[in-house]
Amino acid sequence: MSGTDEIKVSPALKEKLRKLGLMSSDDFVLHLPIRYEDETALTPIAAAPSGVPVQLEVKVLDVSAQFKPRRQLVVRVSDASGELALRFLNFYGSQTKQLELARDEGKTLRLYGEIRHGFLGAEMIHPRCRVVAENALLPQSLTPIYPTTAGVSQNVLRKLIPFALADADLSELLDLHWCQQHQLCTFSDAVQLLHAPPPEASEVELQERTHPAWQRIKFDEVLAQQLSLRHAYMARRQKGAQQMNAPAQLAEQLLAALPFTLTKAQQRVFSELKYDLAQPYPMQRLLQGDVGSGKTIVAALAACQAIESGYQAAFMAPTEILAEQHYFKLRGWLEPLGIEVAWLSGSLKKATKQAMTLQAASTAQLIVGTHALIQNSVDFARLGLVIIDEQHRFGVAQRLDLRKKGERNAIPPHQLMMSATPIPRTLAMSYYADLDVSVLDELPPGRTPIKTKLISDQRRDEVIARVRATITGGRQVYWVCPLIEESEKLQLQTAIDTHAALSEELDGLRIGIVHGRLKGEEKASTMMAFATGQIDVLVATTVIEVGVDVPNASLMVIEHAERFGLSQLHQLRGRVGRGAHDSVCVLLYQRPLSESARARLKIIFENTDGFEIARQDLHLRGPGEFVGSRQSGVPLLRYADLELDTDLIELARERADYLLREAPEQAWRHLKRWLGRREDLLKA
Ligand code: ADP
Ligand code: MG
């Protein structure tokens, strides 16, 4: 039931609106309907199809609050064609009174909802329902339904938005001629139409967001994103950077000492990095390469360039296990060349940490660590290059921190970000538009492809036998515990239980365990024992997901594989197949499988190319996961769809560069309209 009193925005409502991101008039104008309802026609009860939203006009016959089988309000209504029961499971006394009054006074009620044919005949659960005057006119056009939260009703939004439309500056910020050329209507026409569609507007085009008005809005949204990112990109190019012109003698020495030669792709990327590092503006490059493509050595070569040019390099990894592994590997490569490598992580004892911090601030040439590296206490003496491994695993806030840290220096360091979660092209073009991208599109030679097997957990015995056989053959095994996302405590318990069970089932073998709760040293010594072959089977949680590199491990078993995400499975599988041995990844699953679990397992079973998996993942889940923004609250694209609107993204990219060059004032006004105060976050 709804009244039509004038809306006053109380402080409480204001706060709720703020949570919806609605503060300025621009915000309300850009708060567009998620869908529309058709209230332009009435359907007789007898003619209403089930399961399709319809509007009815009825009189109330009977109102009764019931308490069995559960508390509910049942209202019988009728029109000339038949009768219907309405059912409200949550209801207030005031609602009952209003309905009783409508019954007593014979008032007309308009209902909107779906009819179901239940056990007791036709019924509607929780219809929208309001009293109207006799012969009240029907709306001429579709009713917008807005995204909202508890405490902010559709009516509130429907009343506030027209005020905003009248108040906001809807003037056209794009060149009209250019808009016509690209079949884009004006901004003002677009928002007016979407908030209050005229009767003749196509319902399908509105609902499916293919209407020209939607096209314009989507274009504007993507343009704002591109402007923000391209602006950041260009602004960085205005900044000075250390030019690292060293003749690459250290890199030569490192290459000469390696037991392998670089792939063509690695050589190409290293020259790109060398070129970037020699420029007078800071590098901002994303290195993408599938799991196992050999990113670490390329990063080490870049570090050599920085060091030979007289600067420090920092190498940051998202987990302690990975950071430590990098530390050992990089030390093995670089110390023989006379380079001082230091280690810094959050779990170091206080005194050691202080000593290391001091070292970072003074003599160390390469500093490896976790995000402890970006904590305020660390001040680098001459930081010239920052390398971030598995960058998608860092939160946006951490990335911003690091960038700010760099910017505090008069001269910001070069940045190399690495990611093994391949980013589909449209995503790279949108969310990463402020980065240059290099791709390692070739795996080192001699890798045998990993075989993937899907096995029901009822056949666990066979898998245990395979584990034994693998170890008898001289190889090692990872066993990944079931994922329990909801509870860290349960996750830990599961790991311990799995370890106990396997120790029994695999009697006589050496079984180790790593999980997130182990102390830094325990983790490190277990990983070391596994890397040096003193452990046969490593039971692990997803702490081993990223980066871990033990070439002798050739079998990976993932329990309850149906619980993992696609990129997680791909990353985990990438822990094997790193040596010359035939490798197998066994995905143990438990029935029944949900639709989406089945889809994921099918994709991972059929594909080994990380880019293809990522593309399908984007299709399944949308872009949120890729940009790591779920936790950060960065606004994703609300209207444009990265899969469907590729053309618009390309057009916006082009136009953004043009506007920033030729009409910066216009660009700035567009940004302000769309991003308000959120712009900062997008740059992370
Ligand atoms: P990722 O790209 O997943 O980080 P790594 O850098 O860990 O991959 O490399 C995977 C493995 O391949 C490592 O053991 C590394 O030493 C080895 N490797 C890297 N480049 C080559 C190459 N060109 N030839 C042979 N092995 C290589
Ligand atoms: Mg790696």
XYZ file of C-alpha atoms and ligand atoms in Angstrom:
712
model
C 0.000 0.000 0.000
C 1.392 3.381 -0.746
C 0.506 6.885 0.160
C 1.236 9.871 -1.984
C 2.493 12.277 0.676
C 5.273 14.619 -0.278
C 8.650 13.007 0.359
C 10.867 14.513 2.963
C 14.403 13.270 2.973
C 15.144 12.457 6.601
C 18.744 11.974 7.747
C 18.093 8.232 7.992
C 16.845 8.080 4.413
C 19.727 10.242 3.294
C 22.151 7.748 4.789
C 20.430 4.859 3.021
C 20.541 6.736 -0.255
C 24.223 7.419 0.293
C 24.807 3.689 0.658
C 23.179 3.259 -2.739
C 25.701 5.769 -4.072
C 23.034 8.451 -4.400
C 24.260 11.831 -3.234
C 24.307 14.373 -6.034
C 21.628 15.023 -8.640
C 23.970 13.430 -11.186
C 23.941 10.248 -9.106
C 20.141 10.076 -9.182
C 20.013 10.837 -12.892
C 22.413 7.970 -13.556
C 20.564 5.580 -11.255
C 18.735 3.866 -14.101
C 16.055 1.175 -13.967
C 17.126 -2.447 -13.784
C 13.914 -3.368 -15.571
C 10.434 -2.159 -16.406
C 6.977 -3.372 -15.507
C 4.011 -3.090 -17.772
C 1.122 -1.468 -15.919
C -0.449 -0.024 -19.032
C -3.120 -2.739 -19.303
C -5.416 -4.787 -17.051
C -5.872 -8.531 -17.273
C -9.037 -10.311 -16.087
C -8.280 -12.907 -13.379
C -9.682 -15.726 -15.472
C -7.483 -14.806 -18.451
C -4.195 -14.322 -16.556
C -1.479 -16.808 -17.568
C 0.554 -18.338 -14.723
C 4.065 -17.198 -14.016
C 3.911 -13.986 -16.033
C 3.599 -10.611 -14.321
C 0.135 -9.124 -14.848
C -1.897 -6.237 -13.541
C -5.366 -6.844 -12.158
C -8.106 -4.598 -10.848
C -10.135 -6.183 -8.050
C -12.430 -5.716 -5.067
C -11.734 -7.244 -1.662
C -14.082 -10.026 -0.522
C -12.439 -11.206 2.644
C -9.380 -10.540 4.833
C -8.134 -13.092 7.317
C -4.973 -13.352 9.350
C -4.036 -17.008 9.729
C -1.581 -18.616 12.068
C -1.416 -22.146 10.734
C 0.556 -23.642 9.118
C 2.378 -20.318 9.512
C 1.515 -16.722 10.211
C 0.112 -15.174 7.064
C -2.466 -12.779 5.759
C -4.837 -14.285 3.225
C -7.005 -11.904 1.219
C -9.706 -13.079 -1.162
C -10.381 -10.775 -4.084
C -12.467 -10.900 -7.245
C -13.182 -9.178 -10.513
C -15.963 -9.784 -13.010
C -14.180 -12.864 -14.352
C -13.262 -14.769 -11.211
C -11.651 -15.015 -7.774
C -8.132 -15.100 -6.474
C -6.319 -15.491 -3.140
C -3.536 -13.088 -2.141
C -1.029 -14.234 0.394
C 1.284 -12.046 2.476
C 3.826 -13.768 4.678
C 5.218 -10.611 6.220
C 2.541 -8.136 7.069
C 1.779 -5.344 9.466
C -1.345 -4.554 11.416
C -1.709 -1.362 9.391
C -1.823 -3.361 6.183
C -4.605 -5.566 7.529
C -6.565 -2.483 8.548
C -6.200 -0.835 5.134
C -7.366 -3.980 3.374
C -10.306 -4.355 5.738
C -11.236 -0.750 5.070
C -11.058 -1.361 1.326
C -13.354 -4.354 1.824
C -15.872 -2.396 3.916
C -15.929 0.604 1.599
C -15.886 -1.427 -1.624
C -12.718 0.272 -2.880
C -10.885 -0.725 -6.064
C -7.431 -2.294 -5.746
C -4.751 -2.572 -8.391
C -2.486 -5.581 -8.085
C 0.733 -6.375 -9.856
C 2.301 -9.796 -9.636
C 2.372 -13.335 -10.953
C -0.531 -15.741 -10.596
C 0.234 -19.290 -9.529
C -2.191 -22.137 -9.623
C -1.635 -23.751 -6.262
C -3.384 -26.410 -4.261
C -6.158 -24.026 -3.281
C -6.682 -22.541 -6.725
C -5.320 -19.321 -8.203
C -3.159 -17.235 -5.878
C -0.650 -14.386 -5.839
C 2.158 -14.198 -3.285
C 3.110 -10.696 -2.158
C 1.613 -8.773 -5.055
C 2.271 -5.051 -5.285
C -1.013 -3.554 -4.336
C -2.550 -0.114 -4.052
C -5.969 1.482 -3.735
C -7.050 3.515 -6.765
C -10.029 5.737 -7.461
C -12.927 4.311 -9.420
C -12.003 4.363 -13.148
C -8.518 5.715 -12.461
C -6.552 6.069 -15.669
C -3.902 3.498 -16.489
C -0.318 4.671 -16.999
C 0.524 5.246 -20.649
C 4.036 3.869 -20.453
C 6.208 1.265 -18.756
C 6.967 1.644 -15.052
C 10.671 1.762 -14.168
C 11.919 -0.558 -11.439
C 15.073 0.724 -9.781
C 17.855 -1.105 -8.020
C 17.431 -0.384 -4.343
C 18.009 -1.643 -0.818
C 15.836 -2.185 2.209
C 14.295 1.021 3.441
C 14.344 2.807 0.088
C 11.131 2.039 -1.763
C 10.497 2.297 -5.467
C 8.137 5.136 -4.687
C 10.838 7.135 -2.957
C 13.111 6.768 -5.962
C 10.315 7.519 -8.417
C 9.641 10.747 -6.616
C 13.218 11.872 -6.110
C 14.467 11.144 -9.607
C 12.248 13.692 -11.407
C 13.568 16.372 -9.024
C 17.093 15.317 -9.892
C 16.305 15.370 -13.602
C 15.069 18.935 -13.253
C 18.005 19.977 -11.093
C 20.971 18.274 -12.760
C 22.970 19.635 -15.640
C 21.901 17.454 -18.556
C 23.661 19.493 -21.180
C 25.351 17.658 -23.997
C 29.046 17.126 -23.438
C 29.831 15.340 -26.665
C 30.033 16.810 -30.121
C 26.540 16.506 -31.636
C 27.763 15.883 -35.134
C 30.035 13.123 -33.905
C 27.123 11.584 -31.938
C 24.980 11.506 -35.053
C 27.750 9.842 -37.007
C 27.858 7.055 -34.439
C 24.103 6.755 -33.947
C 24.205 8.029 -30.403
C 21.295 10.111 -29.114
C 21.862 13.013 -26.735
C 22.552 12.416 -23.071
C 19.479 14.342 -22.004
C 17.172 12.386 -24.330
C 18.708 9.137 -23.135
C 18.191 9.640 -19.404
C 14.733 11.202 -19.768
C 13.612 8.299 -21.903
C 15.026 5.595 -19.659
C 13.451 7.047 -16.513
C 10.090 7.643 -18.163
C 9.799 5.726 -21.395
C 7.168 7.033 -23.802
C 4.351 4.638 -24.725
C 5.807 3.951 -28.159
C 9.269 2.910 -26.914
C 9.991 -0.739 -27.648
C 9.602 -2.837 -24.526
C 12.047 -5.470 -25.709
C 14.732 -2.882 -26.483
C 14.253 -1.294 -23.088
C 14.346 -4.542 -21.162
C 17.273 -5.940 -23.094
C 19.138 -2.656 -23.050
C 19.544 -2.468 -26.787
C 17.480 0.705 -27.110
C 19.462 3.660 -28.554
C 19.044 5.421 -25.207
C 20.790 2.519 -23.480
C 23.521 2.551 -26.129
C 24.244 6.163 -25.315
C 24.351 5.499 -21.582
C 26.631 2.514 -21.974
C 28.910 4.496 -24.221
C 29.082 7.318 -21.705
C 29.846 4.941 -18.895
C 32.679 3.242 -20.735
C 33.951 6.609 -21.912
C 34.197 7.780 -18.300
C 36.166 4.700 -17.412
C 38.490 5.128 -20.381
C 38.983 8.810 -19.652
C 39.927 8.101 -16.095
C 42.398 5.390 -16.989
C 43.888 7.071 -20.033
C 44.240 10.246 -18.058
C 46.210 8.374 -15.429
C 48.316 6.836 -18.166
C 49.158 10.160 -19.766
C 49.719 11.901 -16.466
C 52.315 9.314 -15.621
C 54.112 9.951 -18.851
C 54.530 13.550 -17.794
C 56.435 12.426 -14.753
C 60.152 11.945 -14.738
C 61.750 8.568 -14.080
C 65.219 7.185 -13.654
C 66.572 6.226 -17.046
C 68.177 2.824 -16.740
C 70.595 2.658 -19.597
C 73.040 0.068 -18.296
C 74.645 -2.061 -21.023
C 72.947 -5.196 -19.624
C 76.099 -6.972 -18.528
C 74.445 -8.435 -15.436
C 71.592 -9.742 -17.536
C 74.105 -11.318 -19.932
C 75.885 -13.001 -17.051
C 72.647 -14.305 -15.629
C 71.575 -15.684 -18.995
C 74.930 -17.385 -19.447
C 74.584 -19.112 -16.079
C 71.054 -20.455 -16.664
C 70.554 -24.126 -17.503
C 68.116 -23.117 -20.272
C 67.802 -20.509 -22.985
C 64.965 -18.016 -23.106
C 61.987 -18.693 -25.298
C 61.354 -16.238 -28.157
C 58.514 -14.746 -26.150
C 60.734 -14.235 -23.116
C 63.389 -12.544 -25.253
C 60.813 -10.251 -26.801
C 59.346 -9.269 -23.452
C 62.768 -8.663 -21.942
C 63.600 -6.250 -24.771
C 60.283 -4.460 -24.194
C 61.178 -4.092 -20.539
C 64.705 -2.950 -21.313
C 63.298 -0.307 -23.627
C 60.751 0.882 -21.043
C 63.327 1.079 -18.286
C 65.502 3.350 -20.404
C 62.698 5.892 -20.907
C 62.537 9.135 -18.950
C 59.029 8.338 -17.667
C 57.958 5.515 -15.357
C 57.128 2.143 -16.843
C 53.703 0.798 -15.987
C 53.570 -2.571 -17.590
C 51.478 -5.668 -17.092
C 53.194 -8.898 -18.005
C 50.687 -11.588 -18.741
C 51.725 -15.144 -19.165
C 49.977 -18.374 -18.518
C 50.970 -20.523 -15.581
C 54.481 -21.867 -16.188
C 55.358 -19.527 -19.047
C 58.466 -18.352 -17.186
C 57.703 -14.879 -15.925
C 60.088 -14.985 -12.982
C 63.278 -15.082 -15.016
C 62.084 -12.192 -17.176
C 61.434 -10.170 -14.025
C 64.872 -11.109 -12.691
C 66.463 -9.828 -15.890
C 64.615 -6.543 -15.524
C 65.839 -6.346 -11.924
C 69.394 -6.815 -13.209
C 68.942 -3.788 -15.455
C 67.800 -1.651 -12.545
C 70.593 -2.857 -10.314
C 73.305 -2.431 -12.919
C 72.039 1.122 -13.402
C 72.584 1.786 -9.720
C 69.060 1.357 -8.333
C 67.240 -1.011 -6.032
C 64.534 -3.365 -7.189
C 61.674 -4.648 -5.018
C 59.956 -7.947 -5.786
C 56.605 -8.414 -4.122
C 54.450 -11.563 -3.961
C 50.974 -11.993 -2.475
C 51.680 -14.944 -0.193
C 54.503 -15.707 2.160
C 55.111 -19.114 0.598
C 55.501 -17.654 -2.847
C 57.575 -14.709 -1.712
C 59.945 -17.014 0.089
C 60.255 -19.313 -2.866
C 61.088 -16.328 -5.048
C 63.620 -15.234 -2.495
C 65.496 -18.528 -2.687
C 65.276 -18.719 -6.445
C 66.382 -15.133 -7.009
C 69.193 -15.475 -4.509
C 70.353 -18.590 -6.337
C 70.415 -16.670 -9.592
C 71.705 -13.301 -8.459
C 74.051 -13.759 -5.509
C 76.663 -15.488 -7.711
C 76.689 -12.254 -9.718
C 77.553 -10.331 -6.572
C 74.064 -8.890 -6.020
C 72.857 -8.372 -2.446
C 69.390 -9.902 -2.000
C 67.307 -9.173 1.109
C 64.107 -10.715 2.461
C 61.303 -8.888 4.167
C 57.978 -10.254 5.335
C 55.384 -9.603 7.967
C 56.173 -12.719 9.976
C 59.827 -11.962 10.658
C 60.781 -11.460 14.282
C 60.941 -7.866 15.265
C 64.711 -7.581 15.542
C 65.337 -9.377 12.256
C 62.737 -7.235 10.607
C 64.409 -4.090 11.826
C 67.747 -5.284 10.538
C 66.206 -6.157 7.187
C 64.379 -2.877 7.005
C 67.654 -1.141 7.605
C 69.246 -3.203 4.872
C 66.447 -2.298 2.482
C 66.996 1.311 3.301
C 70.704 1.046 2.623
C 72.767 -1.627 0.916
C 70.354 -4.263 -0.416
C 70.005 -4.281 -4.203
C 67.048 -6.602 -4.532
C 64.440 -6.809 -1.780
C 61.990 -9.688 -1.938
C 58.897 -9.939 0.235
C 55.197 -9.838 0.814
C 53.118 -6.701 1.131
C 55.218 -5.944 4.216
C 57.297 -4.208 1.558
C 54.759 -1.450 1.229
C 54.386 -0.804 4.910
C 55.322 2.636 5.961
C 58.351 1.719 8.007
C 60.238 0.589 4.930
C 62.076 3.354 3.198
C 64.119 2.375 0.252
C 67.341 4.161 -0.461
C 67.141 4.249 -4.238
C 64.080 2.287 -5.302
C 64.011 2.231 -9.098
C 61.876 -0.768 -10.038
C 58.945 -2.447 -8.342
C 57.919 -5.909 -9.499
C 54.564 -7.251 -8.376
C 53.947 -10.931 -8.926
C 50.403 -12.283 -9.261
C 49.208 -8.722 -9.111
C 45.515 -9.644 -9.323
C 45.826 -11.197 -5.887
C 46.659 -7.888 -4.297
C 43.740 -5.748 -3.285
C 43.101 -2.475 -4.997
C 43.925 -0.643 -1.765
C 47.327 -2.318 -1.590
C 48.065 -1.430 -5.180
C 47.115 2.163 -4.475
C 49.387 2.172 -1.423
C 52.272 1.009 -3.461
C 51.645 3.532 -6.161
C 51.375 6.324 -3.628
C 54.574 5.183 -1.994
C 56.271 5.471 -5.348
C 54.747 8.857 -5.967
C 56.011 10.210 -2.670
C 59.465 9.993 -4.088
C 60.179 12.954 -6.295
C 60.826 10.425 -9.026
C 58.476 7.415 -9.092
C 59.866 3.915 -9.669
C 59.160 1.837 -12.742
C 56.499 -0.815 -12.192
C 56.203 -4.285 -13.590
C 53.075 -6.212 -12.718
C 52.769 -9.873 -13.494
C 49.696 -12.010 -13.728
C 49.041 -15.607 -14.588
C 45.326 -15.058 -14.684
C 45.072 -14.125 -18.301
C 42.808 -11.212 -18.807
C 40.449 -11.420 -21.749
C 40.959 -8.739 -24.359
C 37.914 -6.631 -23.572
C 38.845 -6.587 -19.916
C 42.414 -5.658 -20.662
C 41.083 -2.868 -22.848
C 38.788 -1.547 -20.181
C 40.004 -2.131 -16.653
C 43.658 -2.109 -17.557
C 43.538 0.726 -20.056
C 46.191 2.630 -18.125
C 48.796 -0.083 -18.495
C 51.004 -1.269 -21.294
C 50.673 -4.974 -21.737
C 53.255 -7.610 -22.646
C 52.307 -11.193 -23.238
C 54.318 -14.394 -22.853
C 52.415 -16.477 -25.342
C 54.755 -19.438 -25.454
C 55.608 -22.123 -22.922
C 59.228 -23.252 -22.479
C 59.967 -26.296 -24.638
C 59.918 -29.845 -23.360
C 56.766 -29.546 -21.303
C 54.428 -32.460 -21.697
C 50.820 -31.418 -21.526
C 49.033 -32.133 -18.272
C 46.345 -34.790 -18.446
C 43.204 -33.851 -16.557
C 40.966 -36.560 -15.111
C 37.540 -36.139 -13.607
C 36.907 -38.832 -11.028
C 33.966 -39.261 -8.685
C 35.037 -39.444 -5.054
C 33.492 -42.894 -4.860
C 36.585 -44.030 -6.734
C 38.984 -42.530 -4.227
C 40.721 -45.938 -3.816
C 41.913 -45.823 -7.398
C 43.308 -42.373 -6.802
C 45.161 -43.529 -3.698
C 46.683 -46.342 -5.753
C 47.770 -43.820 -8.369
C 49.419 -41.690 -5.708
C 51.446 -44.692 -4.562
C 52.442 -45.571 -8.103
C 53.547 -42.004 -8.786
C 55.759 -41.976 -5.752
C 57.202 -45.398 -6.508
C 58.116 -43.928 -9.885
C 60.222 -41.277 -8.140
C 57.830 -38.351 -8.488
C 55.920 -36.318 -5.900
C 52.288 -35.444 -5.311
C 50.191 -32.475 -4.252
C 46.908 -33.210 -2.525
C 44.680 -30.166 -2.278
C 42.106 -30.188 0.529
C 38.475 -29.333 0.029
C 37.862 -25.627 0.025
C 35.709 -24.248 2.828
C 35.312 -20.608 2.041
C 32.897 -19.762 4.811
C 35.113 -20.614 7.728
C 38.825 -20.409 8.188
C 38.580 -22.618 11.238
C 36.769 -25.381 9.385
C 39.234 -25.024 6.533
C 42.100 -25.628 8.915
C 40.346 -28.608 10.490
C 39.682 -30.102 7.070
C 43.356 -29.819 6.197
C 44.349 -31.562 9.412
C 41.735 -34.297 8.921
C 42.797 -34.851 5.332
C 46.399 -35.136 6.428
C 45.486 -37.681 9.105
C 43.361 -39.738 6.713
C 46.022 -39.788 4.011
C 48.762 -40.664 6.481
C 46.764 -43.783 7.254
C 45.794 -44.627 3.694
C 49.327 -44.021 2.436
C 51.123 -45.742 5.256
C 54.885 -45.742 4.782
C 55.024 -42.578 2.667
C 56.212 -39.208 3.885
C 53.229 -36.888 4.090
C 53.606 -33.166 4.812
C 51.075 -30.415 5.304
C 50.913 -26.679 4.621
C 48.079 -24.323 5.347
C 47.566 -20.657 5.986
C 47.775 -20.919 9.764
C 51.283 -22.328 9.993
C 53.990 -20.005 11.226
C 56.221 -18.548 8.552
C 59.178 -20.751 9.438
C 57.099 -23.926 9.560
C 55.658 -23.154 6.159
C 59.064 -22.409 4.767
C 60.695 -25.551 6.122
C 57.862 -27.775 4.857
C 58.028 -26.190 1.397
C 61.782 -26.627 1.420
C 61.422 -30.290 2.399
C 58.974 -30.827 -0.453
C 61.153 -28.966 -2.958
C 64.152 -31.089 -2.016
C 62.244 -34.358 -2.195
C 62.065 -35.158 1.502
C 58.279 -35.193 1.436
C 56.367 -37.438 -0.949
C 52.873 -36.059 -0.651
C 52.160 -32.469 0.246
C 48.695 -31.958 1.661
C 47.839 -28.325 1.127
C 45.160 -25.713 1.149
C 45.037 -23.140 -1.619
C 48.091 -21.446 -0.092
C 49.946 -23.304 -2.830
C 47.672 -21.900 -5.485
C 49.946 -19.283 -6.909
C 53.445 -19.533 -8.214
C 54.789 -22.530 -6.303
C 57.351 -24.321 -8.459
C 58.494 -27.886 -7.719
C 59.243 -29.536 -11.081
C 59.450 -33.080 -9.680
C 55.810 -33.016 -8.601
C 53.813 -34.700 -11.354
C 50.464 -35.525 -9.788
C 47.965 -33.082 -8.418
C 44.832 -34.309 -6.685
C 42.140 -31.756 -5.924
C 39.427 -32.915 -3.575
C 35.952 -31.496 -4.028
C 37.081 -29.822 -7.192
C 33.493 -28.715 -7.740
C 33.913 -26.132 -4.990
C 36.760 -24.276 -6.648
C 36.596 -21.429 -9.107
C 37.949 -21.823 -12.621
C 41.013 -19.671 -12.257
C 41.825 -21.396 -8.987
C 41.631 -24.800 -10.659
C 43.761 -23.599 -13.531
C 46.356 -22.175 -11.151
C 46.398 -25.299 -9.013
C 46.733 -27.545 -12.025
C 49.635 -25.372 -13.147
C 51.661 -26.560 -10.135
C 52.357 -29.782 -12.044
C 53.663 -30.207 -15.569
C 56.679 -28.072 -14.713
C 59.282 -30.716 -15.383
C 59.816 -33.154 -18.246
C 57.618 -35.847 -16.644
C 54.138 -36.842 -17.697
C 51.809 -35.036 -15.350
C 48.279 -35.670 -14.260
C 45.726 -33.555 -12.484
C 42.925 -35.512 -10.837
C 39.772 -33.576 -10.079
C 37.826 -35.493 -7.465
C 34.228 -34.419 -7.327
C 31.222 -35.297 -5.284
C 27.743 -35.738 -6.625
C 25.246 -34.153 -6.928
C 26.829 -31.424 -9.016
C 25.170 -28.072 -9.386
C 24.671 -26.669 -12.863
C 27.484 -24.157 -12.499
C 29.870 -26.681 -10.917
C 29.268 -28.983 -13.850
C 29.940 -26.112 -16.269
C 33.211 -25.251 -14.525
C 34.472 -28.826 -14.433
C 33.647 -29.240 -18.100
C 35.594 -26.112 -19.024
C 38.671 -27.061 -17.007
C 38.561 -30.600 -18.354
C 38.339 -29.481 -21.970
C 40.789 -26.574 -21.909
C 44.410 -26.085 -20.990
C 44.902 -22.605 -22.442
C 44.547 -20.084 -19.652
C 43.230 -17.396 -21.989
C 40.406 -19.576 -23.196
C 39.565 -20.577 -19.616
C 39.558 -16.941 -18.570
C 37.301 -16.006 -21.461
C 34.792 -18.645 -20.457
C 35.137 -17.648 -16.825
C 34.301 -14.066 -17.710
C 31.265 -15.382 -19.486
C 30.178 -17.398 -16.429
C 30.887 -14.893 -13.708
C 31.226 -11.397 -15.067
C 34.232 -9.152 -14.653
C 34.193 -8.583 -10.876
C 36.463 -11.476 -10.054
C 39.063 -10.513 -12.573
C 39.720 -7.048 -11.371
C 39.756 -8.128 -7.752
C 37.155 -5.532 -6.991
C 34.705 -7.611 -5.041
C 36.382 -6.671 -1.791
C 37.352 -3.174 -2.760
C 33.989 -1.741 -3.671
C 35.288 -0.184 -6.878
C 32.295 0.461 -9.061
C 32.155 -2.007 -11.888
C 30.466 -1.101 -15.081
C 26.797 -0.923 -14.210
C 25.306 -0.769 -17.660
C 27.799 -1.804 -20.294
C 28.507 -5.474 -20.763
C 32.091 -6.369 -21.569
C 31.094 -9.278 -23.710
C 28.273 -7.715 -25.654
C 29.491 -4.167 -25.952
C 32.972 -4.657 -27.357
C 32.279 -2.160 -30.143
C 31.350 0.539 -27.681
C 34.495 -0.110 -25.664
C 36.639 0.334 -28.745
C 34.837 3.493 -29.747
C 35.160 4.908 -26.233
C 38.859 4.119 -26.089
C 39.437 6.080 -29.297
C 37.254 8.961 -28.235
C 38.863 9.176 -24.795
C 42.303 9.715 -26.293
C 40.877 12.297 -28.666
C 39.060 14.238 -25.938
C 42.016 14.224 -23.585
C 44.154 15.634 -26.376
C 41.729 18.072 -28.013
C 39.070 18.957 -25.465
C 40.312 18.287 -21.932
C 37.672 20.556 -20.404
C 34.905 18.442 -21.929
C 36.637 15.266 -20.794
C 36.830 16.572 -17.277
C 33.128 17.480 -17.174
C 32.197 14.039 -18.435
C 34.314 12.413 -15.751
C 32.765 14.538 -13.083
C 29.265 13.633 -14.189
C 29.982 9.926 -14.153
C 32.482 9.351 -11.415
C 31.958 12.181 -8.988
C 34.386 11.486 -6.219
C 35.112 7.885 -6.992
C 37.733 8.590 -9.601
C 40.702 7.949 -7.371
C 39.919 4.280 -6.925
C 39.719 3.551 -10.598
C 43.356 4.410 -10.998
C 44.580 1.633 -8.744
P 55.339 -18.536 -14.109
O 55.225 -17.789 -15.392
O 54.144 -19.402 -13.841
O 55.696 -17.652 -12.951
P 57.946 -19.602 -13.587
O 58.669 -18.333 -13.755
O 57.742 -20.112 -12.200
O 56.539 -19.547 -14.329
O 58.657 -20.687 -14.483
C 58.246 -22.044 -14.483
C 59.437 -22.971 -14.587
O 59.993 -22.914 -15.903
C 60.551 -22.615 -13.663
O 61.085 -23.807 -13.128
C 61.549 -21.906 -14.552
O 62.874 -21.984 -14.057
C 61.396 -22.661 -15.846
N 61.725 -21.894 -17.058
C 61.520 -20.588 -17.271
N 61.918 -20.236 -18.506
C 62.365 -21.353 -19.098
C 62.908 -21.643 -20.398
N 63.051 -20.701 -21.321
N 63.257 -22.923 -20.648
C 63.104 -23.882 -19.721
N 62.617 -23.678 -18.485
C 62.237 -22.427 -18.173
Mg 55.031 -17.130 -11.140
